Short mmCIF file of C-alpha atoms in Angstrom, two decimals:
data_model
loop_
_atom_site.label_atom_id
_atom_site.label_comp_id
_atom_site.label_asym_id
_atom_site.label_seq_id
_atom_site.Cartn_x
_atom_site.Cartn_y
_atom_site.Cartn_z
CA UNK A 1 0.36 -0.33 -0.10
CA UNK A 2 1.35 3.39 -0.76
CA UNK A 3 -0.11 6.41 0.54
CA UNK A 4 -1.46 9.09 -2.05
CA UNK A 5 0.04 12.63 -1.36
CA UNK A 6 -1.69 16.33 -1.62
CA UNK A 7 -0.62 19.24 -1.61
CA UNK A 8 -3.89 18.86 1.27
CA UNK A 9 -1.92 16.85 2.66
CA UNK A 10 1.89 18.50 3.00
CA UNK A 11 2.03 21.93 3.89
CA UNK A 12 6.06 22.72 3.10
CA UNK A 13 7.41 25.10 5.75
CA UNK A 14 8.68 28.45 4.77
CA UNK A 15 12.38 28.45 5.56
CA UNK A 16 14.23 30.45 8.92
CA UNK A 17 15.40 32.77 6.39
CA UNK A 18 12.30 34.87 6.10
CA UNK A 19 12.31 36.28 9.70
CA UNK A 20 13.67 39.52 9.74
CA UNK A 21 17.08 40.01 10.97
CA UNK A 22 16.14 40.42 13.99
CA UNK A 23 14.18 37.09 14.61
CA UNK A 24 17.07 35.24 12.57
CA UNK A 25 20.12 37.05 15.05
CA UNK A 26 18.03 35.84 18.24
CA UNK A 27 17.70 32.05 17.52
CA UNK A 28 21.34 31.95 15.53
CA UNK A 29 22.58 33.07 19.77
CA UNK A 30 20.23 30.67 21.39
CA UNK A 31 21.33 28.07 19.04
CA UNK A 32 24.75 28.81 19.72
CA UNK A 33 23.84 28.12 23.46
CA UNK A 34 21.32 25.28 23.02
CA UNK A 35 22.27 22.92 19.99
CA UNK A 36 24.92 20.34 19.75
CA UNK A 37 27.40 19.77 16.96
CA UNK A 38 24.69 17.67 14.79
CA UNK A 39 27.62 15.24 12.86
CA UNK A 40 26.79 13.97 16.60
CA UNK A 41 22.50 13.77 15.88
CA UNK A 42 20.63 11.22 14.95
CA UNK A 43 20.25 8.65 11.53
CA UNK A 44 16.95 11.45 10.75
CA UNK A 45 18.99 14.15 10.36
CA UNK A 46 19.62 11.68 6.58
CA UNK A 47 16.21 12.80 5.59
CA UNK A 48 15.32 15.21 7.53
CA UNK A 49 16.54 18.61 8.76
CA UNK A 50 16.96 19.88 12.19
CA UNK A 51 14.21 22.00 11.91
CA UNK A 52 10.61 20.77 10.57
CA UNK A 53 10.60 21.92 6.88
CA UNK A 54 6.78 20.38 6.04
CA UNK A 55 4.03 20.21 7.69
CA UNK A 56 1.34 16.10 7.42
CA UNK A 57 -1.94 16.70 7.69
CA UNK A 58 -3.56 14.26 10.87
CA UNK A 59 -5.67 12.31 8.13
CA UNK A 60 -2.16 11.58 6.77
CA UNK A 61 -0.79 10.35 9.34
CA UNK A 62 -3.26 8.39 10.29
CA UNK A 63 -2.59 6.56 7.39
CA UNK A 64 0.67 6.14 7.42
CA UNK A 65 0.16 4.56 11.31
CA UNK A 66 -2.54 2.46 9.85
CA UNK A 67 0.33 1.10 7.31
CA UNK A 68 2.74 0.80 10.20
CA UNK A 69 -0.06 -1.25 12.57
CA UNK A 70 -0.10 -3.46 8.91
CA UNK A 71 2.84 -4.09 8.92
CA UNK A 72 5.66 -4.17 12.02
CA UNK A 73 3.80 -5.31 14.84
CA UNK A 74 2.61 -8.18 13.33
CA UNK A 75 5.98 -8.69 12.17
CA UNK A 76 7.24 -7.91 16.08
CA UNK A 77 4.10 -10.60 17.27
CA UNK A 78 5.48 -12.60 15.06
CA UNK A 79 9.24 -12.85 16.29
CA UNK A 80 7.76 -13.12 19.80
CA UNK A 81 5.74 -15.69 19.60
CA UNK A 82 8.60 -18.00 18.71
CA UNK A 83 10.49 -16.97 21.05
CA UNK A 84 8.45 -17.33 24.01
CA UNK A 85 7.41 -20.99 22.74
CA UNK A 86 10.81 -21.64 21.53
CA UNK A 87 11.72 -20.57 25.52
CA UNK A 88 9.39 -22.26 27.26
CA UNK A 89 9.22 -25.98 25.33
CA UNK A 90 10.90 -27.01 27.91
CA UNK A 91 7.93 -26.91 30.52
CA UNK A 92 6.15 -29.29 27.53
CA UNK A 93 8.94 -31.66 27.01
CA UNK A 94 9.12 -31.84 30.96
CA UNK A 95 5.82 -34.07 31.03
CA UNK A 96 6.27 -35.43 27.36
CA UNK A 97 9.34 -38.34 28.01
CA UNK A 98 11.79 -35.59 28.27
CA UNK A 99 14.77 -37.49 29.44
CA UNK A 100 16.07 -34.67 32.40
CA UNK A 101 14.46 -34.16 35.62
CA UNK A 102 15.05 -33.55 39.19
CA UNK A 103 18.01 -30.69 40.32
CA UNK A 104 19.82 -31.45 36.43
CA UNK A 105 16.49 -30.13 35.22
CA UNK A 106 16.13 -27.35 37.14
CA UNK A 107 20.27 -26.58 35.88
CA UNK A 108 19.01 -26.83 31.91
CA UNK A 109 16.44 -24.43 32.72
CA UNK A 110 18.62 -22.05 34.13
CA UNK A 111 21.38 -22.77 30.81
CA UNK A 112 19.05 -20.80 28.44
CA UNK A 113 18.94 -17.68 31.08
CA UNK A 114 22.99 -18.11 31.24
CA UNK A 115 22.99 -17.58 27.93
CA UNK A 116 20.90 -14.75 27.55
CA UNK A 117 23.03 -13.09 30.84
CA UNK A 118 26.20 -13.61 29.06
CA UNK A 119 25.72 -12.21 25.69
CA UNK A 120 23.21 -9.26 26.12
CA UNK A 121 25.38 -6.47 26.59
CA UNK A 122 27.65 -7.62 23.66
CA UNK A 123 24.54 -7.96 20.98
CA UNK A 124 23.12 -4.70 21.83
CA UNK A 125 26.09 -3.21 21.13
CA UNK A 126 26.98 -5.63 18.23
CA UNK A 127 23.23 -4.43 16.74
CA UNK A 128 23.76 -0.71 17.09
CA UNK A 129 26.66 -0.93 14.44
CA UNK A 130 24.87 -2.79 11.84
CA UNK A 131 21.22 -3.10 10.83
CA UNK A 132 18.33 -4.09 13.12
CA UNK A 133 16.28 -5.93 11.22
CA UNK A 134 18.44 -8.21 9.71
CA UNK A 135 20.27 -9.11 12.60
CA UNK A 136 17.92 -9.76 13.88
CA UNK A 137 16.76 -12.48 11.80
CA UNK A 138 19.60 -14.11 11.67
CA UNK A 139 19.49 -14.45 14.86
CA UNK A 140 15.89 -16.21 14.89
CA UNK A 141 17.12 -19.03 12.11
CA UNK A 142 20.76 -19.26 13.77
CA UNK A 143 17.80 -19.95 17.76
CA UNK A 144 15.91 -22.22 15.00
CA UNK A 145 18.11 -24.80 14.15
CA UNK A 146 19.14 -24.61 18.16
CA UNK A 147 16.16 -25.37 19.04
CA UNK A 148 15.43 -28.43 15.98
CA UNK A 149 19.43 -30.09 17.25
CA UNK A 150 17.12 -30.53 20.72
CA UNK A 151 15.39 -33.24 19.32
CA UNK A 152 19.00 -35.24 17.99
CA UNK A 153 20.67 -34.88 21.60
CA UNK A 154 20.51 -37.18 24.69
CA UNK A 155 22.71 -36.21 27.29
CA UNK A 156 22.76 -33.42 30.04
CA UNK A 157 26.06 -31.22 28.47
CA UNK A 158 24.44 -32.05 25.64
CA UNK A 159 21.02 -30.15 26.71
CA UNK A 160 22.39 -27.56 28.80
CA UNK A 161 25.13 -26.69 25.48
CA UNK A 162 21.86 -26.34 23.04
CA UNK A 163 20.09 -24.40 26.42
CA UNK A 164 22.81 -21.93 26.22
CA UNK A 165 23.02 -20.93 23.85
CA UNK A 166 19.50 -20.38 22.90
CA UNK A 167 19.48 -18.04 25.42
CA UNK A 168 22.78 -16.15 23.31
CA UNK A 169 20.51 -15.56 20.61
CA UNK A 170 17.35 -14.55 21.74
CA UNK A 171 19.06 -12.25 24.37
CA UNK A 172 18.64 -9.54 21.14
CA UNK A 173 15.09 -10.38 20.78
CA UNK A 174 13.95 -7.57 23.42
CA UNK A 175 15.85 -4.72 22.96
CA UNK A 176 15.57 -4.75 19.64
CA UNK A 177 11.94 -4.73 19.67
CA UNK A 178 11.35 -1.97 22.01
CA UNK A 179 14.48 0.29 20.05
CA UNK A 180 12.40 -0.76 16.09
CA UNK A 181 8.64 1.00 18.15
CA UNK A 182 9.97 4.24 19.73
CA UNK A 183 11.30 5.11 16.55
CA UNK A 184 8.19 4.26 14.82
CA UNK A 185 6.06 5.67 16.91
CA UNK A 186 4.39 8.19 19.33
CA UNK A 187 5.10 7.77 23.54
CA UNK A 188 0.94 7.40 23.42
CA UNK A 189 1.09 4.85 21.01
CA UNK A 190 4.17 2.42 21.99
CA UNK A 191 2.63 1.32 25.73
CA UNK A 192 -0.51 -0.09 23.08
CA UNK A 193 2.06 -1.80 20.35
CA UNK A 194 3.95 -3.39 22.23
CA UNK A 195 1.14 -5.04 23.75
CA UNK A 196 0.65 -6.34 20.39
CA UNK A 197 3.66 -8.07 19.96
CA UNK A 198 3.32 -8.59 23.99
CA UNK A 199 0.80 -10.62 24.63
CA UNK A 200 1.97 -13.48 22.82
CA UNK A 201 3.55 -14.89 26.30
CA UNK A 202 -0.38 -15.05 26.51
CA UNK A 203 -1.47 -17.08 23.22
CA UNK A 204 1.65 -19.09 22.90
CA UNK A 205 0.25 -20.70 26.03
CA UNK A 206 -2.74 -21.57 24.90
CA UNK A 207 -1.52 -22.44 21.39
CA UNK A 208 1.62 -24.33 22.87
CA UNK A 209 -0.46 -26.17 25.54
CA UNK A 210 -2.81 -27.73 22.71
CA UNK A 211 0.33 -28.83 20.47
CA UNK A 212 1.54 -30.38 22.91
CA UNK A 213 -1.80 -32.00 24.05
CA UNK A 214 -2.09 -33.75 20.23
CA UNK A 215 1.37 -34.95 20.11
CA UNK A 216 0.95 -36.68 23.53
CA UNK A 217 -1.22 -38.80 21.59
CA UNK A 218 2.00 -40.54 19.68
CA UNK A 219 2.69 -43.23 20.69
CA UNK A 220 6.19 -42.44 20.05
CA UNK A 221 7.17 -45.93 19.02
CA UNK A 222 9.49 -44.60 16.10
CA UNK A 223 10.50 -40.89 17.75
CA UNK A 224 9.70 -39.54 21.42
CA UNK A 225 6.91 -37.22 21.31
CA UNK A 226 9.09 -33.66 22.90
CA UNK A 227 11.34 -34.60 20.13
CA UNK A 228 8.50 -33.90 17.82
CA UNK A 229 7.75 -30.28 19.82
CA UNK A 230 11.32 -29.53 19.05
CA UNK A 231 11.37 -30.32 15.04
CA UNK A 232 7.90 -28.36 14.99
CA UNK A 233 8.75 -25.44 16.96
CA UNK A 234 12.46 -25.13 15.71
CA UNK A 235 11.06 -25.53 12.38
CA UNK A 236 8.51 -22.83 12.72
CA UNK A 237 11.37 -19.89 14.04
CA UNK A 238 13.33 -20.72 11.33
CA UNK A 239 10.67 -19.56 8.66
CA UNK A 240 9.48 -16.40 11.27
CA UNK A 241 13.65 -15.61 10.85
CA UNK A 242 13.32 -15.40 7.07
CA UNK A 243 10.31 -14.23 7.31
CA UNK A 244 12.05 -10.97 9.23
CA UNK A 245 15.09 -10.94 7.16
CA UNK A 246 12.73 -9.90 4.44
CA UNK A 247 10.37 -7.69 5.30
CA UNK A 248 11.41 -5.76 9.18
CA UNK A 249 12.68 -2.82 9.08
CA UNK A 250 15.92 -1.47 10.54
CA UNK A 251 14.38 2.10 11.14
CA UNK A 252 12.84 5.16 9.50
CA UNK A 253 15.35 6.47 8.10
CA UNK A 254 15.37 2.71 5.58
CA UNK A 255 12.36 1.64 5.52
CA UNK A 256 12.02 -0.22 2.80
CA UNK A 257 8.00 -0.34 2.37
CA UNK A 258 8.39 3.13 2.57
CA UNK A 259 8.10 5.82 -0.04
CA UNK A 260 10.69 8.77 0.93
CA UNK A 261 7.80 11.33 1.47
CA UNK A 262 6.82 8.23 3.96
CA UNK A 263 9.51 7.86 5.46
CA UNK A 264 9.48 12.01 6.19
CA UNK A 265 6.80 11.61 7.51
CA UNK A 266 7.32 8.62 9.68
CA UNK A 267 10.38 10.97 11.34
CA UNK A 268 8.55 14.07 11.21
CA UNK A 269 5.33 12.22 13.33
CA UNK A 270 7.43 11.27 16.31
CA UNK A 271 10.23 14.40 16.20
CA UNK A 272 8.25 16.21 18.91
CA UNK A 273 9.09 13.25 21.26
CA UNK A 274 12.28 13.98 21.29
CA UNK A 275 13.66 10.17 21.49
CA UNK A 276 15.03 10.09 18.13
CA UNK A 277 15.78 6.92 16.72
CA UNK A 278 19.81 5.50 16.04
CA UNK A 279 23.01 6.62 16.18
CA UNK A 280 26.00 3.89 15.10
CA UNK A 281 28.44 5.42 17.27
CA UNK A 282 28.31 4.17 20.61
CA UNK A 283 29.16 7.45 23.18
CA UNK A 284 30.69 6.56 26.44
CA UNK A 285 29.15 9.32 28.35
CA UNK A 286 25.62 7.95 27.37
CA UNK A 287 26.47 4.74 28.89
CA UNK A 288 27.93 6.49 32.27
CA UNK A 289 24.95 8.70 32.13
CA UNK A 290 22.85 5.58 32.10
CA UNK A 291 24.19 3.51 34.65
CA UNK A 292 24.51 6.48 37.63
CA UNK A 293 20.49 7.56 36.91
CA UNK A 294 18.77 6.65 39.49
CA UNK A 295 15.94 5.75 37.35
CA UNK A 296 17.98 2.68 35.40
CA UNK A 297 18.54 0.67 38.89
CA UNK A 298 15.17 1.19 40.04
CA UNK A 299 13.55 -0.06 36.18
CA UNK A 300 16.56 -3.49 37.03
CA UNK A 301 14.89 -4.22 40.57
CA UNK A 302 11.43 -3.55 39.33
CA UNK A 303 12.61 -6.76 36.08
CA UNK A 304 14.54 -8.64 38.13
CA UNK A 305 11.65 -9.02 41.10
CA UNK A 306 8.81 -9.46 38.40
CA UNK A 307 11.01 -11.92 36.74
CA UNK A 308 11.99 -14.34 38.98
CA UNK A 309 8.11 -15.13 39.34
CA UNK A 310 8.74 -15.93 35.35
CA UNK A 311 11.45 -17.99 35.87
CA UNK A 312 10.27 -20.31 38.25
CA UNK A 313 6.06 -19.85 36.68
CA UNK A 314 7.61 -20.76 33.31
CA UNK A 315 9.03 -24.50 33.68
CA UNK A 316 6.89 -25.61 37.15
CA UNK A 317 3.49 -24.34 35.77
CA UNK A 318 2.56 -27.51 34.30
CA UNK A 319 3.89 -30.01 37.15
CA UNK A 320 1.66 -27.79 40.00
CA UNK A 321 -1.22 -28.09 37.96
CA UNK A 322 -0.32 -32.01 37.80
CA UNK A 323 0.34 -31.77 41.23
CA UNK A 324 -3.29 -31.23 41.90
CA UNK A 325 -4.05 -34.08 40.51
CA UNK A 326 -4.73 -33.95 37.18
CA UNK A 327 -3.32 -36.81 33.97
CA UNK A 328 -0.47 -35.38 32.00
CA UNK A 329 -2.93 -34.68 29.35
CA UNK A 330 -4.98 -32.92 31.34
CA UNK A 331 -2.49 -30.18 32.64
CA UNK A 332 -1.68 -29.40 29.01
CA UNK A 333 -4.88 -28.62 28.41
CA UNK A 334 -6.07 -26.51 31.62
CA UNK A 335 -2.90 -24.28 31.38
CA UNK A 336 -4.45 -22.93 28.41
CA UNK A 337 -6.91 -20.71 30.35
CA UNK A 338 -4.00 -19.46 31.65
CA UNK A 339 -2.43 -18.24 28.72
CA UNK A 340 -5.93 -16.45 27.87
CA UNK A 341 -5.65 -13.93 31.26
CA UNK A 342 -2.26 -13.01 30.71
CA UNK A 343 -2.94 -12.09 27.13
CA UNK A 344 -5.96 -10.17 27.98
CA UNK A 345 -3.95 -8.47 30.93
CA UNK A 346 -1.60 -7.75 28.31
CA UNK A 347 -3.62 -5.81 25.99
CA UNK A 348 -5.52 -3.95 28.91
CA UNK A 349 -2.34 -2.69 30.19
CA UNK A 350 -1.08 -1.44 26.97
CA UNK A 351 -4.22 0.30 26.20
CA UNK A 352 -4.33 1.83 29.58
CA UNK A 353 -0.90 2.88 29.72
CA UNK A 354 -1.68 4.85 26.39
CA UNK A 355 -5.09 5.73 27.44
CA UNK A 356 -3.75 7.29 30.82
CA UNK A 357 -0.07 8.63 30.41
CA UNK A 358 0.77 6.01 33.50
CA UNK A 359 3.39 3.20 33.71
CA UNK A 360 3.71 1.97 36.72
CA UNK A 361 -0.24 2.33 37.93
CA UNK A 362 -0.54 -0.76 35.03
CA UNK A 363 2.52 -2.57 36.86
CA UNK A 364 0.81 -2.66 39.91
CA UNK A 365 -2.54 -3.52 38.26
CA UNK A 366 -1.10 -6.80 36.76
CA UNK A 367 1.12 -7.75 39.98
CA UNK A 368 -1.92 -7.61 42.55
CA UNK A 369 -4.08 -10.36 41.15
CA UNK A 370 -0.82 -12.45 41.27
CA UNK A 371 -0.27 -11.53 45.33
CA UNK A 372 -3.73 -13.06 45.30
CA UNK A 373 -3.97 -16.03 43.40
CA UNK A 374 -0.31 -16.89 45.13
CA UNK A 375 -2.28 -16.57 48.70
CA UNK A 376 -4.85 -18.54 47.28
CA UNK A 377 -2.28 -21.45 46.34
CA UNK A 378 -0.47 -21.44 49.69
CA UNK A 379 -3.69 -21.12 52.01
CA UNK A 380 -5.71 -23.47 50.25
CA UNK A 381 -2.79 -26.08 49.81
CA UNK A 382 -4.37 -29.83 51.00
CA UNK A 383 -7.39 -28.03 50.88
CA UNK A 384 -8.10 -30.55 47.49
CA UNK A 385 -9.92 -28.20 46.25
CA UNK A 386 -9.24 -28.55 42.98
CA UNK A 387 -11.15 -25.59 40.95
CA UNK A 388 -10.26 -22.77 43.70
CA UNK A 389 -6.33 -23.76 42.96
CA UNK A 390 -7.03 -23.85 39.52
CA UNK A 391 -8.58 -20.73 40.10
CA UNK A 392 -5.88 -19.49 41.50
CA UNK A 393 -2.81 -20.46 39.18
CA UNK A 394 -5.13 -18.02 36.24
CA UNK A 395 -5.18 -15.39 38.58
CA UNK A 396 -0.89 -15.51 38.72
CA UNK A 397 -0.10 -14.99 35.13
CA UNK A 398 -1.37 -11.73 35.13
CA UNK A 399 2.07 -10.61 36.24
CA UNK A 400 3.52 -10.74 33.20
CA UNK A 401 1.80 -8.10 31.62
CA UNK A 402 4.48 -6.08 34.70
CA UNK A 403 7.32 -6.29 32.10
CA UNK A 404 5.27 -5.33 28.72
CA UNK A 405 4.83 -1.96 30.62
CA UNK A 406 8.61 -1.81 31.54
CA UNK A 407 9.63 -2.43 27.67
CA UNK A 408 7.26 0.70 27.17
CA UNK A 409 8.53 2.52 29.91
CA UNK A 410 11.78 1.98 28.51
CA UNK A 411 10.93 3.61 25.37
CA UNK A 412 9.69 6.53 27.02
CA UNK A 413 11.75 7.62 29.26
CA UNK A 414 15.03 6.87 27.34
CA UNK A 415 16.63 9.05 25.10
CA UNK A 416 19.92 9.41 23.09
CA UNK A 417 20.66 6.09 21.41
CA UNK A 418 23.96 4.93 23.48
CA UNK A 419 21.59 4.92 26.16
CA UNK A 420 18.47 3.15 25.12
CA UNK A 421 20.36 0.39 24.24
CA UNK A 422 22.78 0.80 27.26
CA UNK A 423 19.18 0.99 29.43
CA UNK A 424 17.40 -2.22 27.43
CA UNK A 425 20.87 -4.55 27.73
CA UNK A 426 20.72 -4.29 31.22
CA UNK A 427 16.72 -4.47 31.84
CA UNK A 428 17.28 -7.88 30.19
CA UNK A 429 20.22 -8.22 31.88
CA UNK A 430 18.47 -8.62 35.03
CA UNK A 431 15.73 -10.26 33.46
CA UNK A 432 17.84 -13.95 32.85
CA UNK A 433 19.27 -13.04 35.73
CA UNK A 434 15.87 -13.03 37.96
CA UNK A 435 14.97 -16.02 35.21
CA UNK A 436 17.68 -17.70 36.72
CA UNK A 437 16.92 -17.27 40.27
CA UNK A 438 13.72 -18.47 39.94
CA UNK A 439 14.23 -21.62 38.55
CA UNK A 440 15.96 -22.33 41.74
CA UNK A 441 13.57 -21.38 44.32
CA UNK A 442 11.37 -24.44 43.62
CA UNK A 443 12.56 -27.11 44.58
CA UNK A 444 12.93 -30.80 44.39
CA UNK A 445 12.86 -31.41 47.31
CA UNK A 446 10.21 -28.91 48.29
CA UNK A 447 7.86 -31.37 45.54
CA UNK A 448 4.42 -31.32 44.35
CA UNK A 449 3.65 -28.87 46.55
CA UNK A 450 6.65 -25.40 46.23
CA UNK A 451 5.36 -23.76 49.46
CA UNK A 452 8.90 -21.69 49.58
CA UNK A 453 8.91 -20.75 46.28
CA UNK A 454 5.35 -19.41 46.50
CA UNK A 455 5.51 -17.53 49.38
CA UNK A 456 9.25 -15.61 47.50
CA UNK A 457 6.57 -14.59 44.67
CA UNK A 458 4.03 -13.48 46.77
CA UNK A 459 6.54 -11.33 49.08
CA UNK A 460 8.33 -9.98 46.27
CA UNK A 461 5.11 -8.73 44.13
CA UNK A 462 4.37 -7.22 47.19
CA UNK A 463 8.00 -4.60 47.47
CA UNK A 464 7.44 -4.08 43.95
CA UNK A 465 4.16 -1.77 44.74
CA UNK A 466 6.47 0.73 46.75
CA UNK A 467 8.98 0.49 43.83
CA UNK A 468 6.51 1.59 41.26
CA UNK A 469 4.59 4.32 43.00
CA UNK A 470 8.54 5.86 44.10
CA UNK A 471 9.50 5.78 40.32
CA UNK A 472 6.28 7.43 38.98
CA UNK A 473 6.98 10.41 42.10
CA UNK A 474 10.76 10.05 40.45
CA UNK A 475 9.04 10.83 36.91
CA UNK A 476 6.59 13.57 37.52
CA UNK A 477 9.38 15.48 39.43
CA UNK A 478 12.27 15.90 36.89
CA UNK A 479 9.08 17.07 34.92
CA UNK A 480 8.53 19.74 37.22
CA UNK A 481 12.42 20.85 37.12
CA UNK A 482 12.21 20.07 33.48
CA UNK A 483 9.20 22.17 32.96
CA UNK A 484 10.54 25.21 35.56
CA UNK A 485 13.66 25.67 33.56
CA UNK A 486 12.38 26.00 30.50
CA UNK A 487 10.29 28.69 31.67
CA UNK A 488 13.04 30.29 33.21
CA UNK A 489 15.20 30.05 29.69
CA UNK A 490 12.06 31.92 28.01
CA UNK A 491 12.14 34.43 30.03
CA UNK A 492 16.13 34.90 30.22
CA UNK A 493 15.52 34.64 25.64
CA UNK A 494 12.70 36.56 25.46
CA UNK A 495 10.95 33.58 23.13
CA UNK A 496 7.26 33.02 22.61
CA UNK A 497 5.64 30.11 22.19
CA UNK A 498 7.07 29.33 18.49
CA UNK A 499 9.97 30.12 19.21
CA UNK A 500 10.29 27.34 21.97
CA UNK A 501 8.69 25.36 19.60
CA UNK A 502 11.32 25.86 17.37
CA UNK A 503 14.74 25.13 19.44
CA UNK A 504 12.21 21.66 20.54
CA UNK A 505 12.45 20.71 16.99
CA UNK A 506 15.49 21.47 16.64
CA UNK A 507 16.50 19.15 19.65
CA UNK A 508 15.11 16.18 18.33
CA UNK A 509 17.46 15.03 16.66
CA UNK A 510 20.46 15.20 17.95
CA UNK A 511 20.61 11.86 19.79
CA UNK A 512 20.93 13.54 23.39
CA UNK A 513 19.62 11.96 26.20
CA UNK A 514 16.68 12.24 27.94
CA UNK A 515 18.74 14.58 31.29
CA UNK A 516 20.77 16.62 28.17
CA UNK A 517 17.63 17.03 25.67
CA UNK A 518 15.62 20.37 27.99
CA UNK A 519 12.32 19.33 26.05
CA UNK A 520 11.90 15.72 26.80
CA UNK A 521 9.49 14.87 29.27
CA UNK A 522 9.21 11.95 31.28
CA UNK A 523 5.76 9.35 31.24
CA UNK A 524 5.36 7.87 34.23
#
């Protein structure tokens, strides 16, 4: 679909040279003080100027956004569907004849996140230097191949190695998808679009459960049922990887399915958000700022707290349901409604986050039902009330959408390309740490009830409630300080609102961090 462009769609902005000499002098002075060398700036400057030269109508922008919506989120969703299905394949294999059990099973589960952790920082900085879509696609094809190799592995060491390398390949997924969404969408659109691909976590639970249920009827006289799972999912990953290589855009500047005019419009659409697109140079000062930013560490803490339950439940949820007295086949079917609950919560939190301009409140909404569900599992243990216990396991699934909102928080609250990739790497590295810890809180000696692990989940998520409100307060405070400083600058330079808007436009694609850019506004 190519957008038709008419004179009513685009309004050319007059050059700043059309101002009076006094106006020119005023802007030259302000530019000297507030604009850094554009050579350090964004890739977007290859297509657009430091100031907006064309205005696109609301109708044109709506059609462009619709075109993007039919292109980018579906590809991201396919990637996330494949990733989560592949990552949790061990959960299905565990009740389909998988040869590794006990503490060795925990270690094989952990291996994925060890590889993820080891390779997270290298992979995001490598991706900064390369075309994002191509790098992502190559990694997907590689992990699909590794997943298929699970069908020929036979020992603990071989399964451990394969899971480790698969974790390395998958570590680039979330950081790249977050960057792509932040390049093409406004802040008030980002959480919804991220939820559109993150919802695959819940849908894969439904899809995977039914696929595993169907495979479980196979008698395994030629090939073990768990091997069929690995071959099917690995082949699907390779197919998705090839699609990503062909069609995933690297950035608005290199969006192959957009015309040049549409690429310019895509960049102008996000200019006022001050988030920029990409810069290929690694900037140590932005790495330092990311590490010294207290908000980064609160997001790190949020991620690790919400990832520990994920590490536990993504690999042990079927074993928990089976412990209620169900058969393996019944367990596969009964686990699917939990995926539906998680999917609905993810979509709701994404919608609410954009509609209300909030990032922390949706996390609170997501984790409260999990706290309640965990308390029910602890309180009703040994009660024999299968229905209530099963309902509690479905409630627990809501916490997963918290990470979707963390992704949206990073996309909306971090600027400067090196700082973005650093914060995303720190987030995903702690995601892997949390999952590693999570695989060890459900210990074999505590089976089948795993009461200590359930208590740990309830305690951690309760503490997260306070962190959410602290981070929200910090962002509000930073916005007030920025607004106060901007008012002071406006009075000092005798700027009009039009002058302030021109300065805002000039800052948009200079690859400034959120702290360096006085026009950047945080989303709480």
